[in-house]
C-alpha cells in the first residue's frame, strides 16, 4: 500500500489582500490555490472556489455581464470567473504572459469591459501591462522597474502607482507612455502604497513610520503632507471607499484610523494579537478586514470592535514545543501566538482555540532594539488529558533569563484549562524535555523535567490543606544527576515504572518512584552524546532506542546488550503510542519508519526538497483500535515543515476518500437521484466487499443530513438511496448501475 505526504493544514491566508463582497456579507481570502469565502458576521466558511492551477497572483469581486462575480488569476496567467451567488464557473481565459507577479482589476463603468493591471517578470526586470480579459489583448506600459520588492495600487479607472526603494511612480491609464517619478531621501524606503479611489492622491508609508499624502503627482513638484504616529515601518495603508479617511498599521500591533483633512484627528485599536500585514475596507465602509502575521483575518465594525475571526493554523515564530496529541479533544497542541498554545484539529483543518499561557501583553519592538517576549518552549499532556504542563522562557542576554514551569488542570464545566501551579525557576538553565508519567490513575501522578543544568526533577501531585488553599498542587519529589554530565532525552516505559534519560554518551534508566538508577548503557565505539530516547511498545517493550547526532542504537534491557546500530544523522526521533513503530527524521528532510526489533526500515521517504521538517509526531487515526490495519492506517505521522505547513503520512486509500468528498461537495443533493451508468469491457477479479469498507465515514448519509432543509426533496424519494448505501452490495457483472 502506497504511503504519501498529504496536506493537512497550514500555509498562509494573508499573502494577498482579502476582498469583501459588494453587499459586505462575505469576505474572500486566498489559501494556496483556492479562494475561501467566509461569512463576515460568523467567520464560518461559506464556499471554496477551486480550479486555479498553481499559486494565486490576485483576485477580486467584480460586476461582470450584469452578475456579481469572483475573478481570480494565477501566476501562470490562468483567469477564472465564477458567479458569486451560484458559484458556477462562467469564464476561463489564459493571459499570454507567464510569471505574473500581481493582478489588479481596474473598475470600469461599462460592465462589459474587464481590464486588469498586471505586473510580470521578464529579463530580470518587472514590467506593467493592461490586460483585456474578454478580448485577450495586452497593452504594455512604459514603466519598468528592478526585480526587487515593490508595491502597486490602482486609483479607480484613472491611474496607478508603484513604489520601490525610495521611488514613487505614477502612470495615467489614458497615457501609459508617460511615467511620472518622485522620490524621497535615500534612507526613507517606501513600504506600502494606496491610491485614492477618485482623486489624484496617493498614500505612501516608509521605514521611518511616516505616512505621506502625495498630490499633483503629474506636476514637477508634487504636494506632500506628512502623517506621523508609527515608530516602526508602516506595513499597510488603505483608503476608505469614499477616500475621506484611511487606515494604517504595522509592527506596533495597533490599527490607526486617520482623518484625511486633519492629521491630528485619529483613532486607535491597540493590543492586536500580532503585527498588521494588510488592510481591506468593505464598499459600504461597515467592516474592515485586517490581516495579521499570525495567519489570521480579523473583521472589525465601524466602531473598531472585532466581529469575527478567520484563522487556520497559527503561524508562530517557532515550533519549539513540538507537536503534542490531545486524545480528549483529538487535536494537535503546539505553539501559536506569542505566549499561547493552539489546539488545532487536523480532521476538519480548523483551529479549536488558543490558550494564553504567559498571561502577558505582547511587547512590540522599538526602532532601535528588539524586545524579547516570553515564549512557550515545551508542552506535555497527561494520558488522561486533564493535566497540561508548559515551560515558558524569556531570553535576556543582558540580565537573567526567566523560566517558569506551569501545571494546568482541565475544568470540565468551563471546558478549558485553568492554572493550578506556577513554579519560578524550576531549573537553573533551559528545560529541554517535559513528560508526564503514563499512568491512568490521577492520584500520585508524576511529571519529569530535564534541563541543561545537568539535572532532572520529578514533580508529583500532592494534596494540600491550608488557610490559603485546599486541593492538589505540584511539588518537587526528587532530583537526579549523573557524573555531572549533560542530560538530554526523556522517555517512560509503557507502564510508567521505568524512565530513560541520556547523560552525555551514557543511556541511563531510573525508577521514578525512588529516583534510583536501574542501569547504565554505553558502547565503547559510540561516544556521541545521546539526544533522543524512546522506549519500545508492545512486543518490543524490552527494547530501548537511543539516538545521537550520528548514530541510532537499540538496546535490550533484559540482557543489557546492544541489539543493532546504524550510522545515521538523526534530527528527531518519535514513537507511536499505540504500536511498536517509530520514526526518525534524517537531516530534517527525510523520514524513516521502523520497529526497534529490526534494523530494516518499514518505510523510507524520498528527500523533501526546498523545505525542512521542523517537528513531527504520531497521531492515532479514527480506526486506531483495529489491529488488522496497516501501520499508516492506525496512526499517521504528522509533521510541520519550514514553510509552516502541516503534512501527514497516509495511504492512497485515505487520500482517495478526501478527494471524493471534495468532489461531492461541489455536487447538488439532487444529483444523487440521477442514474449514473458506467460500463467497460474489462473483466474485474476484485472480490465483492461490504459497503462500509468503501464508505467508512458514511459520506452519503452525511451529505444528505448536512443539506439545507428548505432545499431537500421529500424523504420518500431519498429513502431507497440511503438504505442502499447501508446494505451489502454485490457486483454480479462489471456493468455497474447506481440507482
GROMACS .gro file of C-alpha atoms in nm, residues 60-336:
model
  277
   60UNK     CA    1  -1.141   4.043  -0.664
   61UNK     CA    2  -1.518   4.080  -0.666
   62UNK     CA    3  -1.642   4.249  -0.984
   63UNK     CA    4  -1.967   4.326  -1.166
   64UNK     CA    5  -1.939   4.141  -1.497
   65UNK     CA    6  -2.218   4.094  -1.756
   66UNK     CA    7  -2.482   4.207  -1.503
   67UNK     CA    8  -2.367   3.946  -1.249
   68UNK     CA    9  -2.169   3.981  -0.927
   69UNK     CA   10  -1.864   3.767  -0.998
   70UNK     CA   11  -1.542   3.648  -0.842
   71UNK     CA   12  -1.232   3.682  -1.059
   72UNK     CA   13  -0.900   3.512  -0.986
   73UNK     CA   14  -0.570   3.493  -1.173
   74UNK     CA   15  -0.279   3.257  -1.122
   75UNK     CA   16   0.087   3.343  -1.164
   76UNK     CA   17   0.087   3.146  -1.488
   77UNK     CA   18  -0.187   3.365  -1.639
   78UNK     CA   19  -0.492   3.144  -1.585
   79UNK     CA   20  -0.802   3.359  -1.524
   80UNK     CA   21  -1.130   3.211  -1.394
   81UNK     CA   22  -1.460   3.393  -1.335
   82UNK     CA   23  -1.731   3.248  -1.110
   83UNK     CA   24  -2.077   3.379  -1.027
   84UNK     CA   25  -2.061   3.483  -0.663
   85UNK     CA   26  -2.416   3.363  -0.584
   86UNK     CA   27  -2.439   3.029  -0.766
   87UNK     CA   28  -2.061   2.964  -0.761
   88UNK     CA   29  -2.078   2.847  -1.125
   89UNK     CA   30  -1.772   2.900  -1.341
   90UNK     CA   31  -1.878   3.115  -1.637
   91UNK     CA   32  -1.549   3.209  -1.797
   92UNK     CA   33  -1.188   3.090  -1.818
   93UNK     CA   34  -0.907   3.256  -2.009
   94UNK     CA   35  -0.531   3.239  -2.041
   95UNK     CA   36  -0.332   3.561  -2.035
   96UNK     CA   37  -0.047   3.531  -2.281
   97UNK     CA   38   0.209   3.626  -2.017
   98UNK     CA   39   0.387   3.399  -1.773
   99UNK     CA   40   0.549   3.474  -1.440
  100UNK     CA   41   0.281   3.721  -1.330
  101UNK     CA   42   0.363   3.893  -1.001
  102UNK     CA   43   0.047   4.097  -0.933
  103UNK     CA   44  -0.309   4.120  -1.068
  104UNK     CA   45  -0.534   4.421  -1.001
  105UNK     CA   46  -0.881   4.469  -1.154
  106UNK     CA   47  -0.945   4.818  -1.295
  107UNK     CA   48  -1.303   4.928  -1.211
  108UNK     CA   49  -1.492   5.021  -1.528
  109UNK     CA   50  -1.826   5.197  -1.566
  110UNK     CA   51  -1.912   4.964  -1.854
  111UNK     CA   52  -1.990   4.616  -1.716
  112UNK     CA   53  -1.897   4.463  -2.049
  113UNK     CA   54  -1.534   4.562  -2.006
  114UNK     CA   55  -1.291   4.364  -1.794
  115UNK     CA   56  -0.940   4.507  -1.772
  116UNK     CA   57  -0.666   4.423  -1.525
  117UNK     CA   58  -0.332   4.577  -1.442
  118UNK     CA   59  -0.069   4.305  -1.428
  119UNK     CA   60   0.298   4.311  -1.342
  120UNK     CA   61   0.530   4.039  -1.462
  121UNK     CA   62   0.896   3.948  -1.466
  122UNK     CA   63   1.091   3.942  -1.791
  123UNK     CA   64   1.466   3.965  -1.849
  124UNK     CA   65   1.535   4.029  -1.478
  125UNK     CA   66   1.301   4.331  -1.490
  126UNK     CA   67   0.946   4.399  -1.371
  127UNK     CA   68   0.711   4.537  -1.635
  128UNK     CA   69   0.349   4.650  -1.621
  129UNK     CA   70   0.071   4.596  -1.874
  130UNK     CA   71  -0.306   4.634  -1.917
  131UNK     CA   72  -0.475   4.302  -1.995
  132UNK     CA   73  -0.819   4.292  -2.158
  133UNK     CA   74  -0.957   3.966  -2.019
  134UNK     CA   75  -1.254   3.948  -2.258
  135UNK     CA   76  -1.059   4.019  -2.577
  136UNK     CA   77  -0.736   3.855  -2.466
  137UNK     CA   78  -0.521   4.153  -2.566
  138UNK     CA   79  -0.223   4.304  -2.384
  139UNK     CA   80  -0.129   4.673  -2.381
  140UNK     CA   81   0.220   4.741  -2.250
  141UNK     CA   82   0.310   5.045  -2.041
  142UNK     CA   83   0.640   5.229  -2.033
  143UNK     CA   84   0.700   5.157  -1.667
  144UNK     CA   85   0.989   4.919  -1.600
  145UNK     CA   86   1.149   4.869  -1.257
  146UNK     CA   87   1.408   4.649  -1.089
  147UNK     CA   88   1.335   4.289  -0.991
  148UNK     CA   89   1.315   4.352  -0.617
  149UNK     CA   90   1.046   4.429  -0.361
  150UNK     CA   91   0.776   4.668  -0.486
  151UNK     CA   92   0.413   4.759  -0.414
  152UNK     CA   93   0.137   4.858  -0.657
  153UNK     CA   94  -0.206   5.018  -0.617
  154UNK     CA   95  -0.482   5.122  -0.859
  155UNK     CA   96  -0.662   5.456  -0.827
  156UNK     CA   97  -1.006   5.384  -0.972
  157UNK     CA   98  -1.006   5.381  -1.352
  158UNK     CA   99  -0.775   5.680  -1.386
  159UNK     CA  100  -0.423   5.587  -1.279
  160UNK     CA  101  -0.199   5.350  -1.083
  161UNK     CA  102   0.100   5.398  -0.857
  162UNK     CA  103   0.406   5.188  -0.778
  163UNK     CA  104   0.667   5.229  -0.503
  164UNK     CA  105   1.010   5.066  -0.495
  165UNK     CA  106   1.301   5.158  -0.271
  166UNK     CA  107   1.271   5.539  -0.236
  167UNK     CA  108   1.096   5.599  -0.572
  168UNK     CA  109   0.726   5.662  -0.640
  169UNK     CA  110   0.598   5.601  -0.995
  170UNK     CA  111   0.270   5.747  -1.123
  171UNK     CA  112   0.107   5.641  -1.453
  172UNK     CA  113  -0.227   5.752  -1.602
  173UNK     CA  114  -0.430   5.492  -1.791
  174UNK     CA  115  -0.510   5.738  -2.071
  175UNK     CA  116  -0.140   5.787  -2.142
  176UNK     CA  117   0.058   5.482  -2.035
  177UNK     CA  118   0.365   5.602  -2.226
  178UNK     CA  119   0.423   5.880  -1.974
  179UNK     CA  120   0.569   5.784  -1.634
  180UNK     CA  121   0.599   6.040  -1.353
  181UNK     CA  122   0.861   5.970  -1.089
  182UNK     CA  123   0.909   6.119  -0.744
  183UNK     CA  124   1.147   6.023  -0.467
  184UNK     CA  125   1.235   6.076  -0.101
  185UNK     CA  126   1.564   6.073   0.084
  186UNK     CA  127   1.767   5.759   0.021
  187UNK     CA  128   1.720   5.604   0.367
  188UNK     CA  129   1.341   5.653   0.364
  189UNK     CA  130   1.243   5.345   0.166
  190UNK     CA  131   0.876   5.304   0.083
  191UNK     CA  132   0.697   5.006   0.239
  192UNK     CA  133   0.338   5.043   0.109
  193UNK     CA  134   0.109   5.245  -0.118
  194UNK     CA  135  -0.263   5.318  -0.155
  195UNK     CA  136  -0.428   5.522  -0.430
  196UNK     CA  137  -0.737   5.736  -0.375
  197UNK     CA  138  -1.042   5.584  -0.547
  198UNK     CA  139  -1.149   5.905  -0.727
  199UNK     CA  140  -0.887   6.179  -0.689
  200UNK     CA  141  -0.526   6.221  -0.795
  201UNK     CA  142  -0.397   6.145  -0.447
  202UNK     CA  143  -0.159   5.875  -0.326
  203UNK     CA  144  -0.070   5.750   0.022
  204UNK     CA  145   0.274   5.604   0.094
  205UNK     CA  146   0.428   5.457   0.407
  206UNK     CA  147   0.801   5.426   0.470
  207UNK     CA  148   1.052   5.262   0.703
  208UNK     CA  149   1.067   5.561   0.938
  209UNK     CA  150   0.697   5.524   1.024
  210UNK     CA  151   0.584   5.829   0.827
  211UNK     CA  152   0.276   5.836   0.603
  212UNK     CA  153   0.294   6.088   0.319
  213UNK     CA  154  -0.005   6.214   0.118
  214UNK     CA  155   0.105   6.299  -0.236
  215UNK     CA  156  -0.100   6.532  -0.458
  216UNK     CA  157  -0.049   6.662  -0.812
  217UNK     CA  158   0.197   6.387  -0.897
  218UNK     CA  159   0.193   6.489  -1.262
  219UNK     CA  160   0.343   6.827  -1.164
  220UNK     CA  161   0.714   6.898  -1.139
  221UNK     CA  162   0.697   6.927  -0.759
  222UNK     CA  163   0.412   6.725  -0.607
  223UNK     CA  164   0.249   6.848  -0.288
  224UNK     CA  165   0.327   6.646   0.025
  225UNK     CA  166   0.159   6.621   0.365
  226UNK     CA  167   0.307   6.408   0.645
  227UNK     CA  168   0.104   6.199   0.892
  228UNK     CA  169   0.330   6.057   1.161
  229UNK     CA  170   0.245   5.830   1.455
  230UNK     CA  171   0.416   5.496   1.384
  231UNK     CA  172   0.765   5.435   1.523
  232UNK     CA  173   0.818   5.116   1.323
  233UNK     CA  174   0.789   5.082   0.944
  234UNK     CA  175   0.434   5.127   0.815
  235UNK     CA  176   0.325   4.791   0.677
  236UNK     CA  177  -0.003   4.890   0.508
  237UNK     CA  178  -0.222   5.193   0.431
  238UNK     CA  179  -0.575   5.173   0.293
  239UNK     CA  180  -0.831   5.434   0.190
  240UNK     CA  181  -1.198   5.414   0.278
  241UNK     CA  182  -1.443   5.371  -0.010
  242UNK     CA  183  -1.505   5.745  -0.044
  243UNK     CA  184  -1.147   5.835   0.046
  244UNK     CA  185  -1.232   6.075   0.331
  245UNK     CA  186  -1.027   5.876   0.582
  246UNK     CA  187  -0.773   5.594   0.578
  247UNK     CA  188  -0.629   5.317   0.795
  248UNK     CA  189  -0.268   5.226   0.870
  249UNK     CA  190  -0.092   4.951   1.062
  250UNK     CA  191   0.244   4.793   1.126
  251UNK     CA  192   0.463   4.624   1.382
  252UNK     CA  193   0.318   4.814   1.678
  253UNK     CA  194   0.009   4.586   1.665
  254UNK     CA  195  -0.211   4.897   1.656
  255UNK     CA  196  -0.468   4.991   1.391
  256UNK     CA  197  -0.483   5.367   1.330
  257UNK     CA  198  -0.779   5.541   1.165
  258UNK     CA  199  -0.685   5.881   1.018
  259UNK     CA  200  -0.896   6.174   0.903
  260UNK     CA  201  -0.757   6.288   0.569
  261UNK     CA  202  -0.848   6.652   0.635
  262UNK     CA  203  -0.697   6.664   0.985
  263UNK     CA  204  -0.382   6.471   1.076
  264UNK     CA  205  -0.450   6.525   1.448
  265UNK     CA  206  -0.787   6.350   1.430
  266UNK     CA  207  -0.708   5.982   1.465
  267UNK     CA  208  -0.844   5.677   1.648
  268UNK     CA  209  -0.659   5.369   1.770
  269UNK     CA  210  -0.723   4.999   1.820
  270UNK     CA  211  -0.431   4.877   2.037
  271UNK     CA  212  -0.315   4.536   2.157
  272UNK     CA  213  -0.391   4.340   1.844
  273UNK     CA  214  -0.257   3.985   1.878
  274UNK     CA  215   0.010   4.023   1.607
  275UNK     CA  216   0.159   4.286   1.374
  276UNK     CA  217  -0.071   4.411   1.097
  277UNK     CA  218   0.018   4.296   0.746
  278UNK     CA  219  -0.275   4.404   0.523
  279UNK     CA  220  -0.600   4.605   0.549
  280UNK     CA  221  -0.921   4.596   0.342
  281UNK     CA  222  -1.235   4.811   0.370
  282UNK     CA  223  -1.583   4.699   0.255
  283UNK     CA  224  -1.770   4.902  -0.010
  284UNK     CA  225  -2.019   5.044   0.241
  285UNK     CA  226  -1.743   5.111   0.499
  286UNK     CA  227  -1.927   4.890   0.750
  287UNK     CA  228  -1.642   4.645   0.800
  288UNK     CA  229  -1.265   4.644   0.798
  289UNK     CA  230  -1.057   4.328   0.750
  290UNK     CA  231  -0.706   4.332   0.893
  291UNK     CA  232  -0.457   4.057   0.817
  292UNK     CA  233  -0.212   3.985   1.099
  293UNK     CA  234   0.113   3.794   1.083
  294UNK     CA  235  -0.024   3.511   1.298
  295UNK     CA  236  -0.210   3.392   0.986
  296UNK     CA  237  -0.543   3.546   1.083
  297UNK     CA  238  -0.801   3.779   0.928
  298UNK     CA  239  -0.987   3.988   1.186
  299UNK     CA  240  -1.315   4.153   1.087
  300UNK     CA  241  -1.391   4.486   1.260
  301UNK     CA  242  -1.703   4.703   1.254
  302UNK     CA  243  -1.726   5.082   1.228
  303UNK     CA  244  -1.653   5.117   1.600
  304UNK     CA  245  -1.337   4.908   1.554
  305UNK     CA  246  -1.479   4.622   1.758
  306UNK     CA  247  -1.391   4.271   1.644
  307UNK     CA  248  -1.688   4.097   1.482
  308UNK     CA  249  -1.532   3.766   1.379
  309UNK     CA  250  -1.201   3.589   1.338
  310UNK     CA  251  -1.082   3.383   1.042
  311UNK     CA  252  -0.781   3.175   1.131
  312UNK     CA  253  -0.629   2.848   1.019
  313UNK     CA  254  -0.313   2.701   1.164
  314UNK     CA  255  -0.147   2.979   1.363
  315UNK     CA  256   0.192   3.064   1.221
  316UNK     CA  257   0.423   3.150   1.507
  317UNK     CA  258   0.789   3.241   1.509
  318UNK     CA  259   0.886   2.894   1.630
  319UNK     CA  260   0.750   2.545   1.696
  320UNK     CA  261   0.994   2.465   1.977
  321UNK     CA  262   0.722   2.288   2.178
  322UNK     CA  263   0.682   2.023   1.909
  323UNK     CA  264   0.350   1.853   1.829
  324UNK     CA  265   0.161   1.701   2.123
  325UNK     CA  266  -0.157   1.500   2.069
  326UNK     CA  267  -0.455   1.566   2.297
  327UNK     CA  268  -0.666   1.248   2.299
  328UNK     CA  269  -0.956   1.417   2.477
  329UNK     CA  270  -1.022   1.674   2.202
  330UNK     CA  271  -0.841   1.484   1.924
  331UNK     CA  272  -0.637   1.792   1.845
  332UNK     CA  273  -0.273   1.880   1.792
  333UNK     CA  274  -0.131   2.108   2.061
  334UNK     CA  275   0.162   2.327   1.962
  335UNK     CA  276   0.300   2.682   1.964
  336UNK     CA  277   0.063   2.953   1.845
   0.00000   0.00000   0.00000
